[in-house]
JSON list of C-alpha atoms in Angstrom, two decimals:
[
{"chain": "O", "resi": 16, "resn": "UNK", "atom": "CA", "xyz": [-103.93, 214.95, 181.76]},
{"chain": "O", "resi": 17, "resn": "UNK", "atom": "CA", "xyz": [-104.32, 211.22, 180.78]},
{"chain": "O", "resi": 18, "resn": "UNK", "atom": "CA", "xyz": [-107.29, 209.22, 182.45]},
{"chain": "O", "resi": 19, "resn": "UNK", "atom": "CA", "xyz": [-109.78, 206.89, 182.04]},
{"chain": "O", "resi": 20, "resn": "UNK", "atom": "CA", "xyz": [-113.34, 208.55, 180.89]},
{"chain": "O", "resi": 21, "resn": "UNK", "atom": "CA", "xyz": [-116.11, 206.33, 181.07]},
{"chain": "O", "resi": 22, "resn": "UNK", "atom": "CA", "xyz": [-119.71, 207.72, 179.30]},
{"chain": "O", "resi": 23, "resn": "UNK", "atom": "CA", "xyz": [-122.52, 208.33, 180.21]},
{"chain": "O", "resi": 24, "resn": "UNK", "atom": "CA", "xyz": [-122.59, 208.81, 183.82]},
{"chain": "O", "resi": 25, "resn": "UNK", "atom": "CA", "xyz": [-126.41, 207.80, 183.82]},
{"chain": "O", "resi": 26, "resn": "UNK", "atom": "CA", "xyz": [-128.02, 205.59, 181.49]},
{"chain": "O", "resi": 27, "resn": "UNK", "atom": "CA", "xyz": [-130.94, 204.36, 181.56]},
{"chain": "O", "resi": 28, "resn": "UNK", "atom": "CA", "xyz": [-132.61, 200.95, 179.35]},
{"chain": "O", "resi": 29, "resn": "UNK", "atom": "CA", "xyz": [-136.13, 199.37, 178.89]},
{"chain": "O", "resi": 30, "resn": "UNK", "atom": "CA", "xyz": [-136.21, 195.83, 178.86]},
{"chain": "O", "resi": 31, "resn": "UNK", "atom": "CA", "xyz": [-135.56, 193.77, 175.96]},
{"chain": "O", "resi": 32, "resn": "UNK", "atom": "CA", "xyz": [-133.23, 196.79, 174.53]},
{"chain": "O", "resi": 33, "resn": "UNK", "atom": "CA", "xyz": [-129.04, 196.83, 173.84]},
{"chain": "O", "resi": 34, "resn": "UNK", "atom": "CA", "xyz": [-127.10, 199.22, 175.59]},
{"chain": "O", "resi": 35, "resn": "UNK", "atom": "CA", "xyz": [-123.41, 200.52, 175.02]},
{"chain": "O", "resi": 36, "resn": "UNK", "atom": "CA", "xyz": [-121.19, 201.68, 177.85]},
{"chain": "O", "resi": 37, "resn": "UNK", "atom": "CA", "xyz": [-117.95, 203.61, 176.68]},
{"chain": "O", "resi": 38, "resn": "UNK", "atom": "CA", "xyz": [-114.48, 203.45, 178.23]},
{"chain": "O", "resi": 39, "resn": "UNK", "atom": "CA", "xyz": [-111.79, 205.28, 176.29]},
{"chain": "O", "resi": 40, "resn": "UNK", "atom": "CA", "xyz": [-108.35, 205.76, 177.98]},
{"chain": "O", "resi": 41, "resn": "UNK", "atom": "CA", "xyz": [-105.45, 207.84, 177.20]},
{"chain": "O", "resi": 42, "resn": "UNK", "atom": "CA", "xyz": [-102.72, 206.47, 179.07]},
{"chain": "O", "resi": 43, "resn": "UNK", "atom": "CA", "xyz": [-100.94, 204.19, 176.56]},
{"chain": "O", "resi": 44, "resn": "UNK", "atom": "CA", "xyz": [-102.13, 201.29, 178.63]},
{"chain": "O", "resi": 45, "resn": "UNK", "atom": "CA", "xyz": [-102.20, 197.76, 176.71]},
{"chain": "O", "resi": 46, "resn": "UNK", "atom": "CA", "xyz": [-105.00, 196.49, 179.41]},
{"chain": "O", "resi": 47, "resn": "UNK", "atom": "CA", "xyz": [-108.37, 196.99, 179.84]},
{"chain": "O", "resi": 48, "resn": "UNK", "atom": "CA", "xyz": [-111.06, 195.82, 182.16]},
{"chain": "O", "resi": 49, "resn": "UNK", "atom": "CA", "xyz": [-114.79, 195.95, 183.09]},
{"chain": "O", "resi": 50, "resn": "UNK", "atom": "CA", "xyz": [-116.00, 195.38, 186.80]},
{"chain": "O", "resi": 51, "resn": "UNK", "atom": "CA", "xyz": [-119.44, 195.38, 187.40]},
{"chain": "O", "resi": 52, "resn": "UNK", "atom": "CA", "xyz": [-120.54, 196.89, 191.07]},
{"chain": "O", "resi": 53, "resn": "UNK", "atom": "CA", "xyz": [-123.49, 195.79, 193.53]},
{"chain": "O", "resi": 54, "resn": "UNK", "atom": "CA", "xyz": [-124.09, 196.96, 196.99]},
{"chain": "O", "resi": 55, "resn": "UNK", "atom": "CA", "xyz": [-122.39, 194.04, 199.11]},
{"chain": "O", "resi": 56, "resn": "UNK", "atom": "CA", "xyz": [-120.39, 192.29, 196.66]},
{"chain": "O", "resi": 57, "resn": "UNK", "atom": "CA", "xyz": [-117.77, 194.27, 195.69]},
{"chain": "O", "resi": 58, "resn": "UNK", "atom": "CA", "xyz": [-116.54, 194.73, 192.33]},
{"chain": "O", "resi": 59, "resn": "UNK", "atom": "CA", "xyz": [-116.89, 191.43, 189.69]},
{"chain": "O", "resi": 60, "resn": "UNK", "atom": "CA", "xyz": [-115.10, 191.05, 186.91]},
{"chain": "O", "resi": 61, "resn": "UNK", "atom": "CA", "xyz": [-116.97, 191.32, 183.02]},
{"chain": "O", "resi": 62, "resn": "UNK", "atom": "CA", "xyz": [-114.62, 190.91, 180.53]},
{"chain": "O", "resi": 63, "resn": "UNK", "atom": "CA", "xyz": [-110.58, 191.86, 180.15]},
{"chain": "O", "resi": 64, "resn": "UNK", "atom": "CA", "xyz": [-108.27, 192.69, 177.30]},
{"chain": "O", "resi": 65, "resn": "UNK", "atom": "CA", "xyz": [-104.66, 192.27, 177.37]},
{"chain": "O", "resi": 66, "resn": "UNK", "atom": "CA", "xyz": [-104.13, 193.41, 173.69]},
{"chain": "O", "resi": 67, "resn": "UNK", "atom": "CA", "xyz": [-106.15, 195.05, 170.67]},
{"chain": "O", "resi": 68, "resn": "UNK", "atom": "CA", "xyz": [-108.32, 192.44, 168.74]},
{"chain": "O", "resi": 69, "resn": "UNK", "atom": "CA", "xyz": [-108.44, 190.27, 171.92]},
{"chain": "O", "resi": 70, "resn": "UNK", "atom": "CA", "xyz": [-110.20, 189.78, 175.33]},
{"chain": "O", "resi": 71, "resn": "UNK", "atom": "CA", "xyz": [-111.65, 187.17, 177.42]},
{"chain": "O", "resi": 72, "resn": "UNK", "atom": "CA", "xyz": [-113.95, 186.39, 179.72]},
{"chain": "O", "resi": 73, "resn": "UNK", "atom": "CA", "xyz": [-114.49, 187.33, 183.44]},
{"chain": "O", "resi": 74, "resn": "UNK", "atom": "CA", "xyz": [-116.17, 185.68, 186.33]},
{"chain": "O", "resi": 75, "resn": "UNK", "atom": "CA", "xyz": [-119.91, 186.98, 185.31]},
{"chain": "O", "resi": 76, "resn": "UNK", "atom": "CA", "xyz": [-120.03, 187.54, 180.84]},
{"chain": "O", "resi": 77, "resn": "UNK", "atom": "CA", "xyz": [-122.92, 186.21, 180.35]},
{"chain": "O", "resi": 78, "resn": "UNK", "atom": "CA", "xyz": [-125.50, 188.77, 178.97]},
{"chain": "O", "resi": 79, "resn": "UNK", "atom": "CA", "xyz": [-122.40, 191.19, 178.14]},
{"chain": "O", "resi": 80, "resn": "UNK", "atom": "CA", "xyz": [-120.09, 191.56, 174.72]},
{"chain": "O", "resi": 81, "resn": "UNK", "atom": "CA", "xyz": [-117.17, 193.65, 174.18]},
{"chain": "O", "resi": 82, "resn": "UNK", "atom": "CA", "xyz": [-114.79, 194.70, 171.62]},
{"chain": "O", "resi": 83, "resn": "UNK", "atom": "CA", "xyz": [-111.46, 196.17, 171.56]},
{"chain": "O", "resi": 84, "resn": "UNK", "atom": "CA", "xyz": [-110.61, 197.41, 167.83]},
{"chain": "O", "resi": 85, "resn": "UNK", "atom": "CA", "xyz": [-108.03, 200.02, 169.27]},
{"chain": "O", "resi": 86, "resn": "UNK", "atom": "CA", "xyz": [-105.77, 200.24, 172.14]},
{"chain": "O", "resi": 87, "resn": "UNK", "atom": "CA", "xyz": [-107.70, 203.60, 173.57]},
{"chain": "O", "resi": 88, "resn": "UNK", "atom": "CA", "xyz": [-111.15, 202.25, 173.66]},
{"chain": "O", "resi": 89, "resn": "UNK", "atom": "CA", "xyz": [-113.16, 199.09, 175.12]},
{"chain": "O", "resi": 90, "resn": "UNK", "atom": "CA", "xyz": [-117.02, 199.21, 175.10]},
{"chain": "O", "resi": 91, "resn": "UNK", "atom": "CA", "xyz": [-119.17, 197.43, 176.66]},
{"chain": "O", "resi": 92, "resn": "UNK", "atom": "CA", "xyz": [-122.50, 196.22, 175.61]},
{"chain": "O", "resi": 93, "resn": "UNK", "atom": "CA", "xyz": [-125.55, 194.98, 177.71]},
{"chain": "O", "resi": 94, "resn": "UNK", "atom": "CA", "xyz": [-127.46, 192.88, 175.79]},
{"chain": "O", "resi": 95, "resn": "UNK", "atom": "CA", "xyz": [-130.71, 191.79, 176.43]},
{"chain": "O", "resi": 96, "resn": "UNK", "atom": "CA", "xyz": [-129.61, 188.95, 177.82]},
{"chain": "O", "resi": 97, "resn": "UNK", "atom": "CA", "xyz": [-128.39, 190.34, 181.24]},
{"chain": "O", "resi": 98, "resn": "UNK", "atom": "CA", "xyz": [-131.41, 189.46, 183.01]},
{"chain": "O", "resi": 99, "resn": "UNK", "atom": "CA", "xyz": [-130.33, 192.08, 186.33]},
{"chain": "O", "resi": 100, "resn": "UNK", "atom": "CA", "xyz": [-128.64, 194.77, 184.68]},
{"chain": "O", "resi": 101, "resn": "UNK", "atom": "CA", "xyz": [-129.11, 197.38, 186.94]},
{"chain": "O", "resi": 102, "resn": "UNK", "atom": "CA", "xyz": [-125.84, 198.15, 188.41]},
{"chain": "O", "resi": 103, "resn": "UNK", "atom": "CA", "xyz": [-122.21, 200.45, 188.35]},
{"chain": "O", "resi": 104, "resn": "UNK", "atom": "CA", "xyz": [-119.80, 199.82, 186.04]},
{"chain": "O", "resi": 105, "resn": "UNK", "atom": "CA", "xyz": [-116.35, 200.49, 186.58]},
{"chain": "O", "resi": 106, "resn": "UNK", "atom": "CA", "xyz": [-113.51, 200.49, 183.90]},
{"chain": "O", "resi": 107, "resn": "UNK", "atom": "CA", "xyz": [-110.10, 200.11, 184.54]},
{"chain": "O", "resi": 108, "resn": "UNK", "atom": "CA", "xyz": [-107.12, 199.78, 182.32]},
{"chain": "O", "resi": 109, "resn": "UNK", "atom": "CA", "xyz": [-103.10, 199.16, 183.54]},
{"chain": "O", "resi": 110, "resn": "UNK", "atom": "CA", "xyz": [-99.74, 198.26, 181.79]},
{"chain": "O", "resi": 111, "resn": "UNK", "atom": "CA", "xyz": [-99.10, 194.47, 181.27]},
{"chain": "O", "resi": 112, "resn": "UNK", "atom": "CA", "xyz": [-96.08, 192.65, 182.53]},
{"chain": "O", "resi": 113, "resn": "UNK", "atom": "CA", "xyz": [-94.86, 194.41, 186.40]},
{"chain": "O", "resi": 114, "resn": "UNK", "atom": "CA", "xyz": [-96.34, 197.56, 185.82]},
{"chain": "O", "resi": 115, "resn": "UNK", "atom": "CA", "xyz": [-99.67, 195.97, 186.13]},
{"chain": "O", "resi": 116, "resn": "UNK", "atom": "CA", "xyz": [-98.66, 194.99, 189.83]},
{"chain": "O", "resi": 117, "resn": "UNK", "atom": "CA", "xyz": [-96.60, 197.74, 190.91]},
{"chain": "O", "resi": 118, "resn": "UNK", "atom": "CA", "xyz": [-98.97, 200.32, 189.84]},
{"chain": "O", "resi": 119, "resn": "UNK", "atom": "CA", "xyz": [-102.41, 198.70, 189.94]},
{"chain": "O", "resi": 120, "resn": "UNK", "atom": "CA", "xyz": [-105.01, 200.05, 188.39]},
{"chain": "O", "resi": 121, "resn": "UNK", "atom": "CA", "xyz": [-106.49, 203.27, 186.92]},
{"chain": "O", "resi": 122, "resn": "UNK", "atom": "CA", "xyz": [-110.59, 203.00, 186.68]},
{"chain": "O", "resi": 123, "resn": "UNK", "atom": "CA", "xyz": [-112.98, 205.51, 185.37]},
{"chain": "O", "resi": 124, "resn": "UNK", "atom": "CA", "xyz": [-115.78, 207.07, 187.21]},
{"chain": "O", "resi": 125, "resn": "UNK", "atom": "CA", "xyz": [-118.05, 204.75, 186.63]},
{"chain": "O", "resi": 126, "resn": "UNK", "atom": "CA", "xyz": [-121.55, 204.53, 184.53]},
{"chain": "O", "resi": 127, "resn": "UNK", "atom": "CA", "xyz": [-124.63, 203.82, 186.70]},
{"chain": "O", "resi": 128, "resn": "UNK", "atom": "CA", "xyz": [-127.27, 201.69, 184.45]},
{"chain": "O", "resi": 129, "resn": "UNK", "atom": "CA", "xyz": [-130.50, 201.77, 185.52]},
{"chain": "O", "resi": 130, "resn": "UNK", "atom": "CA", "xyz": [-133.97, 199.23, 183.60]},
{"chain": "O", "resi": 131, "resn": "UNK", "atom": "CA", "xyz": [-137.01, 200.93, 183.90]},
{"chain": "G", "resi": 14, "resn": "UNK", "atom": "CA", "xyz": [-109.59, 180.33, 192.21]},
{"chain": "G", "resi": 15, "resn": "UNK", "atom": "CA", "xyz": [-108.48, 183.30, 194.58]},
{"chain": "G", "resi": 16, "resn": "UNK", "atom": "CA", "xyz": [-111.26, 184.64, 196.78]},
{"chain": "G", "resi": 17, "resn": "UNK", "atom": "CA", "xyz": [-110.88, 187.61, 198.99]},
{"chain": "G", "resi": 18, "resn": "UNK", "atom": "CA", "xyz": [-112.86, 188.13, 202.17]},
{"chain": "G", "resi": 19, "resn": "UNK", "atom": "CA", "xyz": [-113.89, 191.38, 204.19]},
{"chain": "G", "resi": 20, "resn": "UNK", "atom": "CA", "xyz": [-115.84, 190.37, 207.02]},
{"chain": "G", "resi": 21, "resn": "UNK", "atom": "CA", "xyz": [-116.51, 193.56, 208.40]},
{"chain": "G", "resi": 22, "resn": "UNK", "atom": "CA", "xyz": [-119.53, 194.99, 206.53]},
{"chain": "G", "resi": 23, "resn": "UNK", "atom": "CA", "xyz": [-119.53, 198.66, 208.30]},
{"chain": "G", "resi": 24, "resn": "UNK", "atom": "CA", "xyz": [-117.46, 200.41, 210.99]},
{"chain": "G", "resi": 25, "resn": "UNK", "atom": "CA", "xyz": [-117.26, 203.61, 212.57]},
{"chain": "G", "resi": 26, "resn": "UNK", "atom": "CA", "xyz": [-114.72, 205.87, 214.48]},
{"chain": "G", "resi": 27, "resn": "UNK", "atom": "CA", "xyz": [-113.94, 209.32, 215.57]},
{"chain": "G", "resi": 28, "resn": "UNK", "atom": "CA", "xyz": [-111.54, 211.39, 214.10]},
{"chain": "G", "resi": 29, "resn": "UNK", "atom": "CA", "xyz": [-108.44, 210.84, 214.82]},
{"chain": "G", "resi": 30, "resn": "UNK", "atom": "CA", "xyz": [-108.79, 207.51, 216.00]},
{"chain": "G", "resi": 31, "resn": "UNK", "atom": "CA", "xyz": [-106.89, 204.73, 214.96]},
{"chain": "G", "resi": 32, "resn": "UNK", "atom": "CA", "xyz": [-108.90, 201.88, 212.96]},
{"chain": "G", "resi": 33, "resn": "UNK", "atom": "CA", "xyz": [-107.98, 198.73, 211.44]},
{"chain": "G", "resi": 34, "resn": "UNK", "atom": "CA", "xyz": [-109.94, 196.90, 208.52]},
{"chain": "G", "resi": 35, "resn": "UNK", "atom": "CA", "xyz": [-109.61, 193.24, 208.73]},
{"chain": "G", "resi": 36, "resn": "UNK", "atom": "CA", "xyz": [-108.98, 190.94, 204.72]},
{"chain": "G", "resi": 37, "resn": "UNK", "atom": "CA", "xyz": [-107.91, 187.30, 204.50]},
{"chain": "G", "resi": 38, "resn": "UNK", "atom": "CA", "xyz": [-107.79, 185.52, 201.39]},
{"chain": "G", "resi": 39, "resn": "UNK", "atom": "CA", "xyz": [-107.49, 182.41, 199.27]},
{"chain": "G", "resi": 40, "resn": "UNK", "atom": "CA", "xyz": [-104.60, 181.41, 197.29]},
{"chain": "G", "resi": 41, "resn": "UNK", "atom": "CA", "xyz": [-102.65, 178.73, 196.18]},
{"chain": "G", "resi": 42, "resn": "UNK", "atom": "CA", "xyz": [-100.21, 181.14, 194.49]},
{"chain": "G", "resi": 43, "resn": "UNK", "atom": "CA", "xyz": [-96.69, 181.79, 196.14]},
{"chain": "G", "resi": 44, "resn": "UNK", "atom": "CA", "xyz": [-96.26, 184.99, 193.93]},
{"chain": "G", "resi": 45, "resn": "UNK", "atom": "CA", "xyz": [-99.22, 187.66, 194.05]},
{"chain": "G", "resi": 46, "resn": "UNK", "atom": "CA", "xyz": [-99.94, 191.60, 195.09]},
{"chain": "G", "resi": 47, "resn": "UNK", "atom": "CA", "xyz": [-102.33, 192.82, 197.24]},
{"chain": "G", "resi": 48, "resn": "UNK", "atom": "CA", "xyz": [-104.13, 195.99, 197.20]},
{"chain": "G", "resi": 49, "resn": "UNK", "atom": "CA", "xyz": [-106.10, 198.64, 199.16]},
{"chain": "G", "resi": 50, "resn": "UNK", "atom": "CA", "xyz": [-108.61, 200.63, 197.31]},
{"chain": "G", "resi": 51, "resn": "UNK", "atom": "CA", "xyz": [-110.33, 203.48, 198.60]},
{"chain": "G", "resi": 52, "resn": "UNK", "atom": "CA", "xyz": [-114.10, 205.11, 197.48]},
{"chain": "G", "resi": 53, "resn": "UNK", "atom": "CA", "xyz": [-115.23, 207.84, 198.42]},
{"chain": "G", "resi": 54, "resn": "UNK", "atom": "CA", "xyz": [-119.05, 209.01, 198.15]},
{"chain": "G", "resi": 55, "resn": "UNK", "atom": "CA", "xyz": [-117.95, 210.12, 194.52]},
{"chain": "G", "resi": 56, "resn": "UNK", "atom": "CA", "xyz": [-116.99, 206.72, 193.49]},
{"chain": "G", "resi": 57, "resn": "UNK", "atom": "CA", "xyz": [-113.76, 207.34, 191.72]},
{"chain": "G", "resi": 58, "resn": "UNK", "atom": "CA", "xyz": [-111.47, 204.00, 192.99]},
{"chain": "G", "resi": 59, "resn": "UNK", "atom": "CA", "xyz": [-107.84, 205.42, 194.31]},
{"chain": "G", "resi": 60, "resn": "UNK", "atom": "CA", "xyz": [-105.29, 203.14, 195.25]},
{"chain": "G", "resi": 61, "resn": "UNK", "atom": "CA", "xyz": [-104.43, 203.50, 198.81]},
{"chain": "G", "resi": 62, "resn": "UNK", "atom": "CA", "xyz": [-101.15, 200.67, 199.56]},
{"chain": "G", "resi": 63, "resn": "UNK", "atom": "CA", "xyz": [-99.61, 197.77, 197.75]},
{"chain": "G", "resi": 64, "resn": "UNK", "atom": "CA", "xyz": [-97.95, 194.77, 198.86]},
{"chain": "G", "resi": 65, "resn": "UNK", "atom": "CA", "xyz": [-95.71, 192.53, 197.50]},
{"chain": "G", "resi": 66, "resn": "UNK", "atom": "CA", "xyz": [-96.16, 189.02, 198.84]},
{"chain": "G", "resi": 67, "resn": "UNK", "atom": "CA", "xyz": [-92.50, 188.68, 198.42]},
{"chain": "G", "resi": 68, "resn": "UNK", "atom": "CA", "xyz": [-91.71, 191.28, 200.95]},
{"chain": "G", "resi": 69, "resn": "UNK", "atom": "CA", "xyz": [-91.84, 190.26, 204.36]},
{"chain": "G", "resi": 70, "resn": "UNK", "atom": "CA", "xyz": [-91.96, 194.29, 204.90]},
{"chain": "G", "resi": 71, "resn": "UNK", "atom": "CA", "xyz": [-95.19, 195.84, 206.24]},
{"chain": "G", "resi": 72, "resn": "UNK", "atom": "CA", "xyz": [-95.92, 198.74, 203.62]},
{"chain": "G", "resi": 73, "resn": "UNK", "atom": "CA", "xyz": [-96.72, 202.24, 204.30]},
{"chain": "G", "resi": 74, "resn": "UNK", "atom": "CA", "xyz": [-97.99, 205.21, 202.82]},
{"chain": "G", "resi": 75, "resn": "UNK", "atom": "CA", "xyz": [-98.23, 208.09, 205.69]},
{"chain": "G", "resi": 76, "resn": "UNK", "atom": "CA", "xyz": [-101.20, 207.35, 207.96]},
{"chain": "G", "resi": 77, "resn": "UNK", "atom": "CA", "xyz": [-101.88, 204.35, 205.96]},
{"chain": "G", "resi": 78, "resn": "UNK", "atom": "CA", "xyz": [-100.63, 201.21, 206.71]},
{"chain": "G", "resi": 79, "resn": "UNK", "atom": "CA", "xyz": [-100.78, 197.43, 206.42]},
{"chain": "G", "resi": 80, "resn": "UNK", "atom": "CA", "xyz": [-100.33, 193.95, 208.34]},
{"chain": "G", "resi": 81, "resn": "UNK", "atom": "CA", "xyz": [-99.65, 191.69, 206.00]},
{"chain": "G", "resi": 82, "resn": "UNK", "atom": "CA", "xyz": [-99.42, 187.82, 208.00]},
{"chain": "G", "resi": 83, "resn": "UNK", "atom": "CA", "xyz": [-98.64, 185.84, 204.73]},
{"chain": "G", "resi": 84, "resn": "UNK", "atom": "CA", "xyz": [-99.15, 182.17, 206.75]},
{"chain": "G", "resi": 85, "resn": "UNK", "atom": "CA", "xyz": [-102.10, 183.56, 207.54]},
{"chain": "G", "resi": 86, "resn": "UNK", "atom": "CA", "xyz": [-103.16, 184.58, 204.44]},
{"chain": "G", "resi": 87, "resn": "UNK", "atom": "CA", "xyz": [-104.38, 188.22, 206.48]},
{"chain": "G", "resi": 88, "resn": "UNK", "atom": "CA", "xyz": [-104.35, 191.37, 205.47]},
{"chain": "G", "resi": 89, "resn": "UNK", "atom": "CA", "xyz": [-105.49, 194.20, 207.40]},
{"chain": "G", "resi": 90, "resn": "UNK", "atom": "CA", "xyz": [-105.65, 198.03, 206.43]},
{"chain": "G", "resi": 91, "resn": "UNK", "atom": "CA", "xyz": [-104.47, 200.42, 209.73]},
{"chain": "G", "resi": 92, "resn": "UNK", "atom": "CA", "xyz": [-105.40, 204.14, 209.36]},
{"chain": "G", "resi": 93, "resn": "UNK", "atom": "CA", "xyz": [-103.87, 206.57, 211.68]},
{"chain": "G", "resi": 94, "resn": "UNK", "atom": "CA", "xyz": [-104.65, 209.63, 212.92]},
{"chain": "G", "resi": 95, "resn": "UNK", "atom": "CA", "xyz": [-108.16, 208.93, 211.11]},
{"chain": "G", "resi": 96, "resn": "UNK", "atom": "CA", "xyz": [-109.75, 212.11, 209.17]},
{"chain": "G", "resi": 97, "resn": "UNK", "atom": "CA", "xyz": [-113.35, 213.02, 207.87]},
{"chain": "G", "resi": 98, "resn": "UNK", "atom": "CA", "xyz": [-111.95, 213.03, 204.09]},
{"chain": "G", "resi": 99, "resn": "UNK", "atom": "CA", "xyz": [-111.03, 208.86, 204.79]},
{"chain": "G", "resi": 100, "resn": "UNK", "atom": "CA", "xyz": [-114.86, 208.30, 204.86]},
{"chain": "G", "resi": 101, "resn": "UNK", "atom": "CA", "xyz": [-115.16, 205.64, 201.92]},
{"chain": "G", "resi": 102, "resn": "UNK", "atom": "CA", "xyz": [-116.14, 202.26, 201.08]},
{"chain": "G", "resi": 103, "resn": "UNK", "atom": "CA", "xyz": [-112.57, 199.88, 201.06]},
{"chain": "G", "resi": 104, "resn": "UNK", "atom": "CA", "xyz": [-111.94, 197.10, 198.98]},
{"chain": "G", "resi": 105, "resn": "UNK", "atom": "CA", "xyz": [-109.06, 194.78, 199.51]},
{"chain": "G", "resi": 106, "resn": "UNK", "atom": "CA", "xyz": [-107.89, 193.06, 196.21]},
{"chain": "G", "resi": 107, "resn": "UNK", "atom": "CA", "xyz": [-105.30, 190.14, 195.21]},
{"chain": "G", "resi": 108, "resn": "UNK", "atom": "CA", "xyz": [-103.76, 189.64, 192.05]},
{"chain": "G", "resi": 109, "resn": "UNK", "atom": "CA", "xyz": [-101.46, 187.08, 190.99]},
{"chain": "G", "resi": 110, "resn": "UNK", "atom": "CA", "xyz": [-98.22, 187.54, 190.09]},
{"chain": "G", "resi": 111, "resn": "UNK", "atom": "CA", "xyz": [-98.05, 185.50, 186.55]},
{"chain": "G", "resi": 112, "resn": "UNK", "atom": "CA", "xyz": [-100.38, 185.63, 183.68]},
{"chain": "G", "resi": 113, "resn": "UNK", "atom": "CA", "xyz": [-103.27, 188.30, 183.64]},
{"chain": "G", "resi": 114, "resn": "UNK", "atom": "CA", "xyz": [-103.22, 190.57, 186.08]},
{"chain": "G", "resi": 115, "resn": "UNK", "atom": "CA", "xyz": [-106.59, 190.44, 187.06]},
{"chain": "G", "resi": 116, "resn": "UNK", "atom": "CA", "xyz": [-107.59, 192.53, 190.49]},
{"chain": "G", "resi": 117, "resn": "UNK", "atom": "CA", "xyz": [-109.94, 190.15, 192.71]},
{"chain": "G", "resi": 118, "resn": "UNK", "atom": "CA", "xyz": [-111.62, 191.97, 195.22]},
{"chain": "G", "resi": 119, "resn": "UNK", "atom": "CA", "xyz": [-113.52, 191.79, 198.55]},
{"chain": "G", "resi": 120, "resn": "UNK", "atom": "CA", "xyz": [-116.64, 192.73, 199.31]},
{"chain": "G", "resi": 121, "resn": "UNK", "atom": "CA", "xyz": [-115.49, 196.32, 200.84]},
{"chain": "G", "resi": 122, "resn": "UNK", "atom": "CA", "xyz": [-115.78, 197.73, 204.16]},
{"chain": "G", "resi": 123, "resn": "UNK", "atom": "CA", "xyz": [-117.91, 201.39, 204.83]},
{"chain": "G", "resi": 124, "resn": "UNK", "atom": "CA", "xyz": [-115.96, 203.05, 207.05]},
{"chain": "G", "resi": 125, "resn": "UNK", "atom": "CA", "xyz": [-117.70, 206.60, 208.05]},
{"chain": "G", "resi": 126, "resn": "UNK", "atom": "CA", "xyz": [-115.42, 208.53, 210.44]},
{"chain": "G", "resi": 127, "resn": "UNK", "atom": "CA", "xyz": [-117.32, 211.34, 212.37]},
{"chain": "G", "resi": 128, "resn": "UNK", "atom": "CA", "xyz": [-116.26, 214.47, 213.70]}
]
């Protein structure tokens, strides 16, 4: 069946250290996305790709890269630089043009980061 | 920029009740979707309802359905017939109809239903 699969469920990172989140899709979709998810503010959005070998930014990138090198895959990193990291993450991913509207979105399950 | 608003933090009803979840947004945009996402305790997002802004049509989806008050930029969330399984956190959303279809969303609503 085709789906979103987001890894690892759990992750945990000491301060000062990189992390990578992957998102890897196999629904033929051209977009991809990255919400980040605290208790009482919904979900924010990290960073978005329309098309391979190009995103842009979201309401809250600072601290967090990304790369899309194929149309299946869009990681995430935390860099040190994300001062509160500790949150979920949600990807998404959804065809461009109409589809994206009349179908919405398709998100993972989510990777909860934790700093210790 | 759009902004979506869920004022009501937590509610609560019996099964089988009827309850509606209040969202108004922000927009300067004549041409835009909103959404309904449901999630449960497991966290996996589903898409509950969509609506065009385009349509003056109230969409359904069985017990699910929607007020949409476009003047009023509202756009409430009506479950019928309420059941344990609809226990969730809800998140309205808006996305604009031109150029990246980003999903904006609200803060969410906890709705528990109890038997």
């Amino acid at each position: 069946d085709g789906g979103i699969t987001q890894s690892p469920k759990y992750l945990f990172r000491k301060e000062g250290q990189n992390v990578t989140l992957s998102c890897e899709q196999n629904l033929n979709h051209d977009a991809m996305y990255w919400y980040r998810q605290d208790p009482g503010q919904g979900l924010r959005l990290i960073y978005y790709s329309q098309i391979v070998n190009d995103f842009q930014k979201g309401d809250i990138a600072e601290g967090y890269s990304v790369s899309r090198e194929k149309k299946e895959s869009f990681p995430l990193t935390v860099t040190s630089a994300q001062k509160n990291p500790t949150a979920f993450y949600l990807c998404a991913s959804s065809v461009t043009g109409t589809g994206g509207a009349d179908y919405g979105y398709t998100f993972g399950s989510g990777t909860r980061l934790t700093v210790v | 920029a759009q902004t979506v608003t869920q004022s009501q933090p937590e509610m609560s009803v019996q099964e089988a009740e009827t309850v509606t979840l209040s969202c108004t947004y922000d927009t300067s945009e004549n041409n835009y979707y909103l959404f309904w996402y449901k999630q449960p305790p497991s966290r996996q997002m589903i898409l509950v309802i969509r609506q065009e802004a385009y349509k003056q049509q109230n969409a359904t989806e069985n017990r699910f359905s929607v007020n949409f008050q476009k003047a009023a930029k509202s756009f409430s969330l009506k479950i019928s017939d309420s059941q344990l399984g609809d226990t969730a956190m809800y998140f309205c959303a808006f996305m604009k109809g031109q150029g990246a279809q980003k999903l904006v969303f609200g803060q969410g609503t906890r709705l528990t239903i109890n038997p």
